[in-house]
Amino acid sequence: MTRKRDREQTRQELLATARRQFARAGYDGTSVRDVAGAVGVDPALVFRYFGSKRGLFDEAMAAHTDAMIDAPLEQWPRELLGRLVFQDWEEYDGEHPLIVALRSIGSDDERDRLRDEICAAHIDKLADLAGDAKDKQLRAELFAAWMLGLGILRSAVRTPALAKAEQQDLQPHLEAVAEAIFGRPIPGPE
Amino acid sequence: MTRKRDREQTRQELLATARRQFARAGYDGTSVRDVAGAVGVDPALVFRYFGSKRGLFDEAMAAHTDAMIDAPLEQWPRELLGRLVFQDWEEYDGEHPLIVALRSIGSDDERDRLRDEICAAHIDKLADLAGDAKDKQLRAELFAAWMLGLGILRSAVRTPALAKAEQQDLQPHLEAVAEAIFGRPIPGPE
Amino acid sequence: MTRKRDREQTRQELLATARRQFARAGYDGTSVRDVAGAVGVDPALVFRYFGSKRGLFDEAMAAHTDAMIDAPLEQWPRELLGRLVFQDWEEYDGEHPLIVALRSIGSDDERDRLRDEICAAHIDKLADLAGDAKDKQLRAELFAAWMLGLGILRSAVRTPALAKAEQQDLQPHLEAVAEAIFGRPIPGPE
Amino acid sequence: MTRKRDREQTRQELLATARRQFARAGYDGTSVRDVAGAVGVDPALVFRYFGSKRGLFDEAMAAHTDAMIDAPLEQWPRELLGRLVFQDWEEYDGEHPLIVALRSIGSDDERDRLRDEICAAHIDKLADLAGDAKDKQLRAELFAAWMLGLGILRSAVRTPALAKAEQQDLQPHLEAVAEAIFGRPIPGPE
DNA sequence: CATGAATGAGATTTCATTCAT
DNA sequence: AATGAATGAAATCTCATTCAT
C-alpha cells in the first residue's frame, strides 16, 4: 500500500492532477485533500513539496507558460490561434489555462501578475505587426482580445459553432480580421 | 434600534451589496456573513430571503441581464461594444459581470446555463448580420468573442491601452473588424 | 442534546474551563477542542466568542488580574503574600496564574506585556515602602522576586515545606525579610 | 557533500542547538525540524540519537545541572546568587534554565522530577545554614524561593532594576536577607 | 548508518446553515 | 417574521515520527 518512493515522479503526478482539478473546479473549488487523494498520497506531502496550496497552484500553472514562440513575426497570428484557441488543453481537462488563471484571481496582486505575464508573453510582440501606427499597442491588444475571447468562448462557454470548428475553418477569418486590425495583410500559410 | 422593517428595501440592499462583493472577491471569496454584515442584518436573513448562498448569487447576477437591446440590427455592434466593453459596471464594482459569472462557474450545469444565456442574449441575433453566409453562426460567435475578449482585457486584466481607451477610439477598428467578420460594411453612427 | 441557549452562561463556562486547562497544560498543551469539548459545545463557538485561541487565553487570564489592592501601604507585604502565595487558585486548578502566564509566553511582545502588567500591578507600589532610598525600585523588585519565588515553589514545584505551610507560619519570616529589604520595620497585623 | 561523519560532534551540536531553541521558544515552540535544520542534518537523525523529541529535550537540559557546588557552606548564598541569578546563560540564549524547565512541564511526572532535582541540587544543603531551627527546611525553601524569584524576574520578566543590576549591587541585600531568613549572619566575601 | 520520502494525527480557523426563541 | 446561539463539516497547514532505501 505504501507508495513508490520516487520524489520526482510523485511531484509530477501531483502537478498533473492539480492542473486538472484546478482547471475543472477553480482554485477555491479544489482542495489539497482532493489533489493528494487522487494521486494516492498524504496531503502533508503537498505542503512539503510546494509549501502551500498557492505554491502548488502556481507551479502547476506555470509549467506550460514558458515555451516561447519561436516563429517569424508574420506567423504570430496563426501561431497564437493555434496556441490560445485550438489547443485541446487535455492536461487542463480541456479548460483554457488563461481562464483557469482568470477564475483564480483572488487579489489585486494576482491580477497584476497575470496582466504582466499576458502582456509580456503575447501582446508586446504583436505590436510590431502594426508597423509604425501611432496606436500600435492598442491594435495589439485588440487582436489579443480576440484570441482571448475565442479561447473562452470555445473552451469555457463552449459556444456551438466554435466548439466544433477546426483551425482551418477559422483561417480565412483570421486573415481578414488581422488585416482589419493591423491595417495590412498578414500572409497566411504559403 | 431594530432595522427599518421594510422587507423589500432590505432585499434590494442585500442584492446590491452581494453584487459588489461577488464581483470583487468572487463567489468563494465572498461570505454570507460579509454581505449581511455590510447591510447590517443577520446572516440568517439571507437564508430566509434567498434560500442559500447560491440563491443569493443567482438572483444578484440575474438582476441586470434582462434589459434587451432594442436597436436596429445594424447598430448592434456599436451597441454591444458599449454594453459589453465600455460600461463602467459600477454596480459590480467595476468588474465585468460576465467575468464574475465565469469566475463563479462551479459545475457543468452552471456552465450550460451561462452559455445559453450568452447565446440567447447576444449571439443569436448577431448571426443575421452575416446575411445568408453558410457559417453565419460561426461569424456571430467570432464577433461575440471579440467583444468578450475586449471586455475582459479592459476590465479584468486591465491591459494598458484598452484600460484608458474611450469608446470613440475604438469606433474605426470596430467598423473594420465587423466588416471583416460579416463580409459586408456595417454602417457606423450616421 | 442541544445546549441551553444562554450566551453569557456559555461564555463563563468556557472561560472557567479554559482557565483550568491552560493552567494544567499550558497554552500549547491546551487545544480549543479540549476546552469546547469539556463544556459540551462546538469548537467553532469559541472563535465566535473570543475570536481566536489567544483571545480566549487572554480573557481567561485577565479575569482576575483586575482586582486592585485597596489596603494601606504598610499592609501590602502581607496582602501580597496572601494573594500571590497563599491563594489556593482553585479556579486555575491550583496553579499560580503568573506561572501560567510565564509558561505561556510565546513571543517577546507577550513577555513585555507581562512585565508591564506585573510592574504596574505589584511592584511599582512597593517602591514606596523603601522610603527615599536611592535604590527604591530595586528593593521593590527584590521583594516582589521573593513573592514570586514563593508562589512558584509552593504551587508549581510543590516543594515539601512550602506546600504544607500556612500563611501564619510565614508571618514572622515575612516581617524579617521585609525589614531586611526595605530597611525599616513593616508592621504586622496588630 | 555529506556531513562530517563524526557522530559525537553531531550529537553535541544538536544538544547545543536544542538548548538554545528550547530556551528561546519553549518546548512546544521548538520543532525537531528546526533543531536538525539549524545543525544541517536530517530530522530523522534526532530520533536515532535521542529516541524522541522529549529525549532530546531531557538530555539537552540535563547537561548542565550536574556541576555540584563545591564551596564551604557559608558561601552557598553568594554562590547560588551567582549561579541562579547572575549567570548570563548564554548557552540557553540568555534564558534561565529553570524557567525553561518550568515552561516545559507537560505532565505531573515531569513536575515531580523537576522538584526532586531542585531540592537535591539546591535546597537540601541550604537547610544546614539554619542551624537546628525546627523549621530548617522551610527556611531553606524561603531562601531558595528568593533566588528563584530573582532569577525569573531578572532573566524572564526582565524587570528594569534587576535587569541592569550587577551582582555586587545585590551583595548587601543578600546578606541582610540571608540573615533574616536563617536567623544568623552569613559572612560575605573574604 | 544515515537519509529523506511519506504518513497520520491533530491544530486552528472559517463557513454555510439550522433551530430555538 | 427576525434574531442570534449553536452546529458540523471541511480546509489549510504543522509536527513528530516511521520505514524503505
Short mmCIF file of N, CA and C in Angstrom, two decimals, chain A residues 77-137:
data_model
loop_
_atom_site.label_atom_id
_atom_site.label_comp_id
_atom_site.label_asym_id
_atom_site.label_seq_id
_atom_site.Cartn_x
_atom_site.Cartn_y
_atom_site.Cartn_z
N PRO A 77 0.07 35.56 -35.66
CA PRO A 77 -1.38 35.38 -35.53
C PRO A 77 -1.79 33.92 -35.63
N ARG A 78 -1.30 33.25 -36.67
CA ARG A 78 -1.71 31.85 -36.82
C ARG A 78 -1.20 31.02 -35.66
N GLU A 79 0.01 31.34 -35.25
CA GLU A 79 0.61 30.60 -34.15
C GLU A 79 -0.22 30.78 -32.87
N LEU A 80 -0.58 32.03 -32.61
CA LEU A 80 -1.38 32.30 -31.40
C LEU A 80 -2.73 31.61 -31.47
N LEU A 81 -3.34 31.66 -32.65
CA LEU A 81 -4.62 30.98 -32.81
C LEU A 81 -4.49 29.52 -32.42
N GLY A 82 -3.43 28.93 -32.90
CA GLY A 82 -3.22 27.52 -32.56
C GLY A 82 -2.99 27.32 -31.07
N ARG A 83 -2.22 28.22 -30.49
CA ARG A 83 -1.87 28.03 -29.09
C ARG A 83 -2.97 28.41 -28.13
N LEU A 84 -3.62 29.53 -28.42
CA LEU A 84 -4.57 30.04 -27.44
C LEU A 84 -5.99 29.54 -27.66
N VAL A 85 -6.26 29.09 -28.90
CA VAL A 85 -7.64 28.71 -29.16
C VAL A 85 -7.77 27.23 -29.48
N PHE A 86 -6.90 26.73 -30.29
CA PHE A 86 -7.12 25.37 -30.77
C PHE A 86 -6.26 24.31 -30.12
N GLN A 87 -5.68 24.64 -29.01
CA GLN A 87 -5.11 23.59 -28.20
C GLN A 87 -6.27 22.79 -27.62
N ASP A 88 -6.02 21.54 -27.36
CA ASP A 88 -7.11 20.84 -26.66
C ASP A 88 -6.93 20.90 -25.15
N TRP A 89 -5.73 21.33 -24.71
CA TRP A 89 -5.52 21.51 -23.27
C TRP A 89 -5.97 20.31 -22.47
N GLU A 90 -5.63 19.15 -22.99
CA GLU A 90 -6.14 18.00 -22.24
C GLU A 90 -5.49 17.91 -20.85
N GLU A 91 -4.27 18.46 -20.74
CA GLU A 91 -3.66 18.49 -19.42
C GLU A 91 -4.48 19.28 -18.43
N TYR A 92 -5.21 20.25 -18.96
CA TYR A 92 -6.02 21.09 -18.09
C TYR A 92 -7.48 20.70 -18.17
N ASP A 93 -7.72 19.44 -18.48
CA ASP A 93 -9.07 18.95 -18.52
C ASP A 93 -9.91 19.71 -19.54
N GLY A 94 -9.25 20.11 -20.62
CA GLY A 94 -9.96 20.81 -21.68
C GLY A 94 -10.25 22.27 -21.41
N GLU A 95 -9.75 22.74 -20.29
CA GLU A 95 -10.03 24.13 -19.93
C GLU A 95 -8.85 25.00 -20.33
N HIS A 96 -9.11 26.19 -20.78
CA HIS A 96 -8.05 27.09 -21.18
C HIS A 96 -7.31 27.61 -19.95
N PRO A 97 -5.99 27.44 -19.89
CA PRO A 97 -5.26 27.85 -18.69
C PRO A 97 -5.40 29.32 -18.35
N LEU A 98 -5.55 30.15 -19.37
CA LEU A 98 -5.75 31.57 -19.06
C LEU A 98 -7.04 31.78 -18.30
N ILE A 99 -8.04 30.98 -18.66
CA ILE A 99 -9.30 31.11 -17.95
C ILE A 99 -9.17 30.58 -16.53
N VAL A 100 -8.45 29.50 -16.42
CA VAL A 100 -8.21 28.97 -15.08
C VAL A 100 -7.54 30.05 -14.24
N ALA A 101 -6.54 30.70 -14.82
CA ALA A 101 -5.86 31.76 -14.09
C ALA A 101 -6.82 32.90 -13.77
N LEU A 102 -7.60 33.26 -14.77
CA LEU A 102 -8.57 34.36 -14.59
C LEU A 102 -9.54 34.04 -13.47
N ARG A 103 -10.03 32.81 -13.46
CA ARG A 103 -11.01 32.40 -12.45
C ARG A 103 -10.39 32.36 -11.07
N SER A 104 -9.10 32.22 -11.02
CA SER A 104 -8.47 32.01 -9.73
C SER A 104 -7.83 33.27 -9.16
N ILE A 105 -8.08 34.40 -9.80
CA ILE A 105 -7.57 35.66 -9.25
C ILE A 105 -8.24 35.92 -7.91
N GLY A 106 -7.45 36.09 -6.89
CA GLY A 106 -8.02 36.28 -5.56
C GLY A 106 -7.62 37.60 -4.93
N SER A 107 -6.74 38.31 -5.60
CA SER A 107 -6.31 39.59 -5.03
C SER A 107 -5.81 40.47 -6.17
N ASP A 108 -5.63 41.74 -5.88
CA ASP A 108 -5.16 42.65 -6.92
C ASP A 108 -3.74 42.31 -7.36
N ASP A 109 -2.94 41.85 -6.41
CA ASP A 109 -1.58 41.46 -6.76
C ASP A 109 -1.60 40.38 -7.83
N GLU A 110 -2.46 39.40 -7.62
CA GLU A 110 -2.52 38.31 -8.58
C GLU A 110 -2.99 38.80 -9.94
N ARG A 111 -3.93 39.73 -9.92
CA ARG A 111 -4.38 40.32 -11.17
C ARG A 111 -3.21 40.98 -11.89
N ASP A 112 -2.45 41.75 -11.15
CA ASP A 112 -1.32 42.45 -11.77
C ASP A 112 -0.32 41.47 -12.37
N ARG A 113 -0.05 40.43 -11.59
CA ARG A 113 0.92 39.46 -12.10
C ARG A 113 0.43 38.83 -13.39
N LEU A 114 -0.86 38.50 -13.40
CA LEU A 114 -1.41 37.89 -14.60
C LEU A 114 -1.31 38.84 -15.79
N ARG A 115 -1.63 40.09 -15.56
CA ARG A 115 -1.55 41.06 -16.66
C ARG A 115 -0.13 41.15 -17.22
N ASP A 116 0.80 41.26 -16.33
CA ASP A 116 2.17 41.40 -16.79
C ASP A 116 2.60 40.17 -17.59
N GLU A 117 2.16 39.02 -17.13
CA GLU A 117 2.52 37.81 -17.84
C GLU A 117 1.91 37.79 -19.25
N ILE A 118 0.64 38.11 -19.30
CA ILE A 118 -0.05 38.10 -20.60
C ILE A 118 0.60 39.10 -21.55
N CYS A 119 0.84 40.29 -21.05
CA CYS A 119 1.45 41.30 -21.91
C CYS A 119 2.80 40.82 -22.42
N ALA A 120 3.63 40.43 -21.51
CA ALA A 120 4.98 40.04 -21.90
C ALA A 120 4.96 38.88 -22.88
N ALA A 121 4.10 37.90 -22.61
CA ALA A 121 4.15 36.69 -23.42
C ALA A 121 3.47 36.85 -24.77
N HIS A 122 2.41 37.63 -24.84
CA HIS A 122 1.62 37.62 -26.06
C HIS A 122 1.46 38.98 -26.72
N ILE A 123 1.19 39.98 -25.94
CA ILE A 123 0.78 41.24 -26.55
C ILE A 123 1.95 42.06 -27.09
N ASP A 124 2.98 42.20 -26.27
CA ASP A 124 4.04 43.14 -26.65
C ASP A 124 4.59 42.87 -28.05
N LYS A 125 4.79 41.61 -28.34
CA LYS A 125 5.36 41.28 -29.64
C LYS A 125 4.41 41.63 -30.78
N LEU A 126 3.13 41.43 -30.53
CA LEU A 126 2.14 41.69 -31.58
C LEU A 126 2.17 43.14 -32.07
N ALA A 127 2.55 44.03 -31.15
CA ALA A 127 2.53 45.44 -31.52
C ALA A 127 3.36 45.71 -32.77
N ASP A 128 4.42 44.92 -32.95
CA ASP A 128 5.28 45.15 -34.11
C ASP A 128 4.56 44.93 -35.43
N LEU A 129 3.50 44.15 -35.39
CA LEU A 129 2.75 43.89 -36.62
C LEU A 129 2.04 45.13 -37.12
N ALA A 130 1.86 46.10 -36.24
CA ALA A 130 1.11 47.28 -36.65
C ALA A 130 2.01 48.32 -37.32
N GLY A 131 3.25 47.92 -37.64
CA GLY A 131 4.15 48.88 -38.27
C GLY A 131 4.40 50.04 -37.35
N ASP A 132 4.26 51.25 -37.88
CA ASP A 132 4.52 52.40 -37.01
C ASP A 132 3.25 53.21 -36.77
N ALA A 133 2.14 52.52 -36.79
CA ALA A 133 0.89 53.22 -36.45
C ALA A 133 1.02 53.79 -35.06
N LYS A 134 0.33 54.91 -34.83
CA LYS A 134 0.50 55.55 -33.52
C LYS A 134 -0.21 54.78 -32.41
N ASP A 135 -1.18 53.94 -32.79
CA ASP A 135 -1.87 53.17 -31.75
C ASP A 135 -1.48 51.69 -31.82
N LYS A 136 -0.18 51.46 -32.00
CA LYS A 136 0.32 50.09 -32.09
C LYS A 136 -0.14 49.22 -30.93
N GLN A 137 0.07 49.73 -29.74
CA GLN A 137 -0.25 48.94 -28.55
C GLN A 137 -1.74 48.60 -28.50
#
